[in-house]
Coordinates of C-alpha atoms in Angstrom, one line a residue:
X1 CA 77.1 24.3 -3.9
X2 CA 74.1 22.4 -2.2
X3 CA 71.1 24.5 -1.3
X4 CA 67.5 23.4 -1.4
X5 CA 67.9 21.0 -4.4
X6 CA 67.9 22.4 -7.9
X7 CA 67.0 26.0 -7.0
X8 CA 70.7 26.1 -6.1
X9 CA 72.7 27.2 -9.2
X10 CA 72.5 28.6 -12.7
X11 CA 74.8 25.8 -14.2
X12 CA 75.6 22.4 -12.8
X13 CA 78.9 20.6 -12.3
X14 CA 80.7 19.9 -15.5
X15 CA 79.1 17.2 -17.6
X16 CA 82.2 15.2 -18.2
X17 CA 82.6 13.9 -21.7
X18 CA 79.2 12.5 -21.8
X19 CA 77.5 15.8 -22.9
X20 CA 74.5 14.9 -25.0
X21 CA 74.9 11.1 -24.8
X22 CA 71.6 9.4 -25.1
X23 CA 71.3 6.6 -22.5
X24 CA 68.6 4.3 -23.6
X25 CA 69.4 1.4 -21.3
X26 CA 67.4 0.6 -18.3
X27 CA 68.4 -0.6 -14.8
X28 CA 67.6 0.5 -11.3
X29 CA 70.7 -1.1 -9.8
X30 CA 73.4 0.8 -11.8
X31 CA 73.6 -1.7 -14.7
X32 CA 71.9 -1.6 -18.0
X33 CA 69.3 -3.5 -19.8
X34 CA 68.7 -2.0 -23.2
X35 CA 65.8 -2.6 -25.5
X36 CA 63.9 -1.1 -28.5
X37 CA 60.4 0.3 -28.3
X38 CA 58.9 -3.2 -28.5
X39 CA 61.0 -4.5 -25.6
X40 CA 60.0 -1.6 -23.4
X41 CA 56.8 -3.4 -22.4
X42 CA 58.8 -6.1 -20.6
X43 CA 59.1 -6.0 -16.8
X44 CA 62.0 -4.1 -15.5
X45 CA 63.7 -4.6 -12.1
X46 CA 64.4 -1.3 -10.3
X47 CA 65.9 -1.4 -6.8
X48 CA 65.1 -5.1 -6.5
X49 CA 61.5 -4.7 -7.5
X50 CA 60.0 -6.0 -10.7
X51 CA 57.8 -3.4 -12.4
X52 CA 55.3 -4.3 -15.1
X53 CA 53.5 -2.3 -17.7
X54 CA 50.0 -1.0 -17.0
X55 CA 48.1 -1.4 -20.3
X56 CA 45.6 1.3 -19.6
X57 CA 48.3 3.8 -18.8
X58 CA 50.2 2.9 -22.0
X59 CA 47.0 3.4 -24.0
X60 CA 46.6 6.9 -22.4
X61 CA 49.9 8.2 -23.5
X62 CA 50.1 10.7 -26.4
X63 CA 50.2 9.0 -29.7
X64 CA 53.5 10.4 -30.6
X65 CA 55.1 9.0 -27.4
X66 CA 53.5 5.6 -28.0
X67 CA 54.7 5.5 -31.6
X68 CA 58.2 6.5 -30.6
X69 CA 58.2 4.1 -27.7
X70 CA 60.1 6.5 -25.6
X71 CA 59.9 9.7 -23.5
X72 CA 62.9 12.1 -24.0
X73 CA 64.1 13.1 -20.6
X74 CA 66.6 15.8 -19.7
X75 CA 68.8 15.6 -16.6
X76 CA 71.8 17.5 -15.1
X77 CA 74.5 15.1 -14.0
X78 CA 76.2 14.6 -11.6
X79 CA 74.2 15.6 -8.5
X80 CA 74.2 12.7 -6.2
X81 CA 72.2 10.9 -5.0
X82 CA 69.7 12.0 -7.7
X83 CA 71.8 11.6 -10.8
X84 CA 75.3 10.1 -11.1
X85 CA 77.5 8.0 -13.4
X86 CA 78.0 4.4 -12.1
X87 CA 81.8 5.1 -11.8
X88 CA 84.3 7.8 -12.7
X89 CA 85.0 7.7 -16.4
X90 CA 81.8 5.6 -17.2
X91 CA 78.9 6.9 -19.1
X92 CA 76.1 4.7 -17.7
X93 CA 73.7 6.7 -15.5
X94 CA 72.4 5.7 -12.0
X95 CA 70.8 7.5 -9.2
X96 CA 67.4 8.1 -7.6
X97 CA 66.1 10.2 -10.5
X98 CA 67.3 7.8 -13.1
X99 CA 65.9 4.7 -11.3
X100 CA 62.6 6.6 -10.9
X101 CA 62.5 7.2 -14.7
X102 CA 63.2 3.5 -15.4
X103 CA 60.3 2.6 -13.1
X104 CA 57.9 5.1 -14.6
X105 CA 58.9 3.9 -18.0
X106 CA 58.3 0.3 -17.2
X107 CA 54.9 1.1 -15.8
X108 CA 54.0 3.1 -18.9
X109 CA 55.4 0.7 -21.4
X110 CA 58.0 3.1 -22.9
X111 CA 61.6 3.9 -22.4
X112 CA 62.6 7.0 -20.4
X113 CA 65.6 8.0 -22.5
X114 CA 67.9 10.2 -20.5
X115 CA 70.1 12.9 -22.0
X116 CA 72.6 15.0 -20.0
X117 CA 71.8 18.7 -20.2
X118 CA 73.0 21.6 -18.2
X119 CA 70.5 22.5 -15.5
X120 CA 69.9 26.1 -16.6
X121 CA 69.0 24.9 -20.0
X122 CA 66.6 22.2 -19.1
X123 CA 63.3 24.1 -19.0
X124 CA 64.0 26.1 -22.1
X125 CA 64.8 22.9 -23.9
X126 CA 61.5 21.4 -23.0
X127 CA 59.7 24.5 -24.2
X128 CA 61.6 24.3 -27.5
X129 CA 60.5 20.6 -27.9
X130 CA 63.9 19.1 -27.6
X131 CA 62.7 17.1 -24.6
X132 CA 59.3 15.7 -23.5
X133 CA 60.2 15.9 -19.8
X134 CA 62.9 16.4 -17.2
X135 CA 63.8 14.4 -14.1
X136 CA 66.7 16.3 -12.3
X137 CA 65.8 17.1 -8.7
X138 CA 63.9 20.2 -10.0
X139 CA 62.1 22.3 -7.4
X140 CA 58.5 22.8 -8.3
X141 CA 57.9 26.5 -8.0
X142 CA 55.2 28.9 -9.3
X143 CA 57.5 30.5 -11.8
X144 CA 58.4 27.2 -13.5
X145 CA 54.8 26.1 -13.5
X146 CA 54.1 28.9 -15.9
X147 CA 56.0 27.1 -18.6
X148 CA 56.0 23.4 -17.6
X149 CA 53.8 21.0 -15.6
X150 CA 55.1 19.1 -12.7
X151 CA 54.3 15.7 -11.1
X152 CA 55.7 15.9 -7.7
X153 CA 57.6 12.9 -6.4
X154 CA 59.5 14.1 -3.3
X155 CA 59.6 17.0 -0.8
X156 CA 63.0 17.8 0.6
X157 CA 64.8 20.6 2.5
X158 CA 67.7 20.9 4.9
X159 CA 69.0 18.0 7.1
X160 CA 71.4 17.6 10.0
X161 CA 74.3 15.2 9.6
X162 CA 76.0 14.0 12.9
X163 CA 78.6 11.5 14.0
X164 CA 77.3 7.9 14.0
X165 CA 75.6 7.2 17.2
X166 CA 74.7 10.8 17.6
X167 CA 76.8 11.2 20.7
X168 CA 75.6 14.8 21.3
X169 CA 71.9 13.9 21.3
X170 CA 70.9 16.2 18.4
X171 CA 67.2 15.9 17.7
X172 CA 66.1 19.4 16.3
X173 CA 67.6 22.6 15.1
X174 CA 67.2 24.0 18.6
X175 CA 69.8 21.5 19.9
X176 CA 72.4 23.4 17.8
X177 CA 72.2 26.5 19.9
X178 CA 75.5 27.3 21.5
X179 CA 77.4 24.6 19.7
X180 CA 79.8 24.6 16.8
X181 CA 78.1 23.6 13.5
X182 CA 79.5 23.2 10.0
X183 CA 77.8 24.5 6.9
X184 CA 78.8 25.2 3.2
X185 CA 79.2 29.0 2.5
X186 CA 76.5 30.7 0.5
X187 CA 73.9 28.0 0.7
X188 CA 70.3 28.0 1.8
X189 CA 71.5 25.9 4.7
X190 CA 73.7 28.8 6.0
X191 CA 70.7 31.2 5.7
X192 CA 68.7 28.7 7.8
X193 CA 71.3 28.7 10.5
X194 CA 71.4 32.5 10.4
X195 CA 67.6 32.6 11.0
X196 CA 68.0 30.0 13.7
X197 CA 70.0 32.5 15.8
X198 CA 66.7 34.3 16.5
X199 CA 65.1 31.1 17.7
X200 CA 68.1 30.5 20.0
X201 CA 67.9 34.0 21.5
X202 CA 64.1 33.7 22.0
X203 CA 64.7 30.4 23.9
X204 CA 67.4 32.1 26.1
X205 CA 70.1 30.0 24.6
X206 CA 73.5 31.0 23.1
X207 CA 73.8 31.5 19.4
X208 CA 74.9 28.7 17.0
X209 CA 78.6 28.7 16.5
X210 CA 78.3 28.6 12.7
X211 CA 81.5 27.5 10.9
X212 CA 81.2 28.0 7.2
X213 CA 83.4 26.1 4.7
X214 CA 83.9 26.5 0.9
X215 CA 82.9 22.9 0.2
X216 CA 80.6 20.4 2.1
X217 CA 83.4 17.9 2.0
X218 CA 85.3 20.4 4.3
X219 CA 82.4 20.5 6.5
X220 CA 82.3 16.8 6.7
X221 CA 86.0 16.7 7.6
X222 CA 85.3 19.1 10.5
X223 CA 82.6 16.7 11.7
X224 CA 84.9 13.8 11.4
X225 CA 87.6 15.5 13.5
X226 CA 85.1 16.6 16.1
X227 CA 85.7 20.3 15.4
X228 CA 81.9 20.5 15.1
X229 CA 79.0 18.5 16.3
X230 CA 76.9 18.6 13.2
X231 CA 77.0 19.5 9.5
X232 CA 73.9 21.2 8.1
X233 CA 73.2 20.4 4.4
X234 CA 70.4 19.3 2.1
X235 CA 68.6 16.2 3.6
X236 CA 69.2 14.1 0.4
X237 CA 72.8 14.8 0.4
X238 CA 72.9 14.1 4.2
X239 CA 71.2 10.8 3.6
X240 CA 73.4 9.7 0.9
X241 CA 76.6 10.7 2.8
X242 CA 75.4 8.7 5.8
X243 CA 74.8 5.7 3.6
X244 CA 78.0 5.6 1.7
X245 CA 80.8 7.2 3.9
X246 CA 82.9 4.5 5.4
X247 CA 80.3 1.9 4.4
X248 CA 77.6 3.7 6.4
X249 CA 79.6 3.7 9.6
X250 CA 80.8 7.4 9.8
X251 CA 77.6 9.5 10.1
X252 CA 73.9 9.4 10.6
X253 CA 71.0 11.7 9.8
X254 CA 68.8 13.4 12.4
X255 CA 65.3 12.7 11.6
X256 CA 63.1 15.4 13.2
X257 CA 59.5 14.1 13.2
X258 CA 58.3 17.7 12.7
X259 CA 60.2 17.9 9.4
X260 CA 60.3 14.5 7.8
X261 CA 61.5 15.7 4.5
X262 CA 63.9 18.3 6.1
X263 CA 63.5 21.9 7.2
X264 CA 61.8 24.3 4.7
X265 CA 61.1 21.4 2.4
X266 CA 59.8 22.0 -1.1
X267 CA 58.3 19.7 -3.7
X268 CA 60.5 18.3 -6.5
X269 CA 58.8 17.1 -9.6
X270 CA 59.0 15.5 -13.0
X271 CA 58.8 18.5 -15.3
X272 CA 56.7 17.8 -18.4
X273 CA 56.0 19.9 -21.5
X274 CA 52.7 21.7 -21.4
X275 CA 52.1 20.4 -24.9
X276 CA 51.8 16.9 -23.6
X277 CA 49.0 17.0 -20.8
X278 CA 48.3 13.2 -21.5
X279 CA 51.8 12.5 -20.6
X280 CA 51.6 14.5 -17.4
X281 CA 48.5 12.6 -16.4
X282 CA 49.9 9.2 -17.2
X283 CA 53.1 10.0 -15.3
X284 CA 51.0 11.1 -12.2
X285 CA 48.9 7.9 -12.3
X286 CA 52.1 5.7 -12.8
X287 CA 53.8 7.5 -9.9
X288 CA 50.8 6.9 -7.7
X289 CA 50.9 3.2 -8.5
X290 CA 54.6 3.0 -7.5
X291 CA 53.8 4.8 -4.2
X292 CA 50.9 2.4 -3.5
X293 CA 52.7 -0.8 -4.2
X294 CA 55.8 0.2 -2.2
X295 CA 58.2 0.4 -5.2
X296 CA 59.0 4.1 -4.8
X297 CA 59.8 3.7 -1.1
X298 CA 62.4 1.0 -2.0
X299 CA 63.9 3.2 -4.7
X300 CA 64.3 6.0 -2.1
X301 CA 65.6 3.7 0.6
X302 CA 68.3 2.4 -1.9
X303 CA 69.8 6.0 -1.7
X304 CA 69.3 6.6 1.9
X305 CA 66.5 9.2 1.5
X306 CA 63.3 7.4 2.4
X307 CA 62.2 10.3 4.4
X308 CA 61.7 12.7 1.3
X309 CA 59.2 10.4 -0.5
X310 CA 55.8 11.6 -0.9
X311 CA 52.6 9.6 0.0
X312 CA 50.5 11.0 -2.9
X313 CA 51.5 12.0 -6.5
X314 CA 50.4 15.5 -6.9
X315 CA 50.5 18.0 -9.8
X316 CA 51.9 21.5 -9.6
X317 CA 52.1 21.7 -5.9
X318 CA 54.5 24.6 -5.6
X319 CA 54.7 26.3 -2.2
X320 CA 56.4 29.4 -3.5

């Protein structure tokens, strides 16, 4: 189910046959351009942007990482648009998180070597020293900050998906009052709609006609068939659906200026072992460079989720 990113479930969708496959290739556009540790210093193209190594950041990396020429990264796949395989039956990875890893690696002059790992085992595996870091749409919260450090790269919450052209003029959650709205059962989004009922009542409006479905694909079908006027889901998922469904012609996302990253947005971060503080610092500085030169925005825009990008790379910025 889709709730507020990776706070959502104990175990992820099946990992296909890829299990613990090490993906050492590098491409921000779904392809691969492999290389050994020496080749990692070469410029890498991610989302159409050429990213070059920063020598000072490379020198600031932990000695073990510099010698290995790589950062061992855990990720739970698939979870679009953050991590995906390029096609069914393929083992090459793509997605926002994967592209971000390749961009950070290029900036630091090392490979970010991704390995598929069930979500509930990621943090324990970092603690055990199996991985140096994880990039897997992980919500930065105070409980996790006790055992890993986070460099926060996005903030996202709940979004509203509507028919292309927004024929019902939906601009905020309040516009859903008195109208049929789809949502996936048991998600944070359903809880948000339940709380919205109080806001509707306070405004003297009818309650939202919440129609819950077992899967978001069912909710999207209800929207397509005009049984509902909106589908409430995570904003990243909404953005990706709007970008890809029917070539981007079926849906659009409501962008509420008061909630650019979505309602109840929480930070999502690169989780790094507390035993590698130099890596955390280097990743934070590399991420800030990607923000400042516009590279990060282009990566996010590639996946239809530009609104969840942060303007500053922060460390351990949990809100709960």
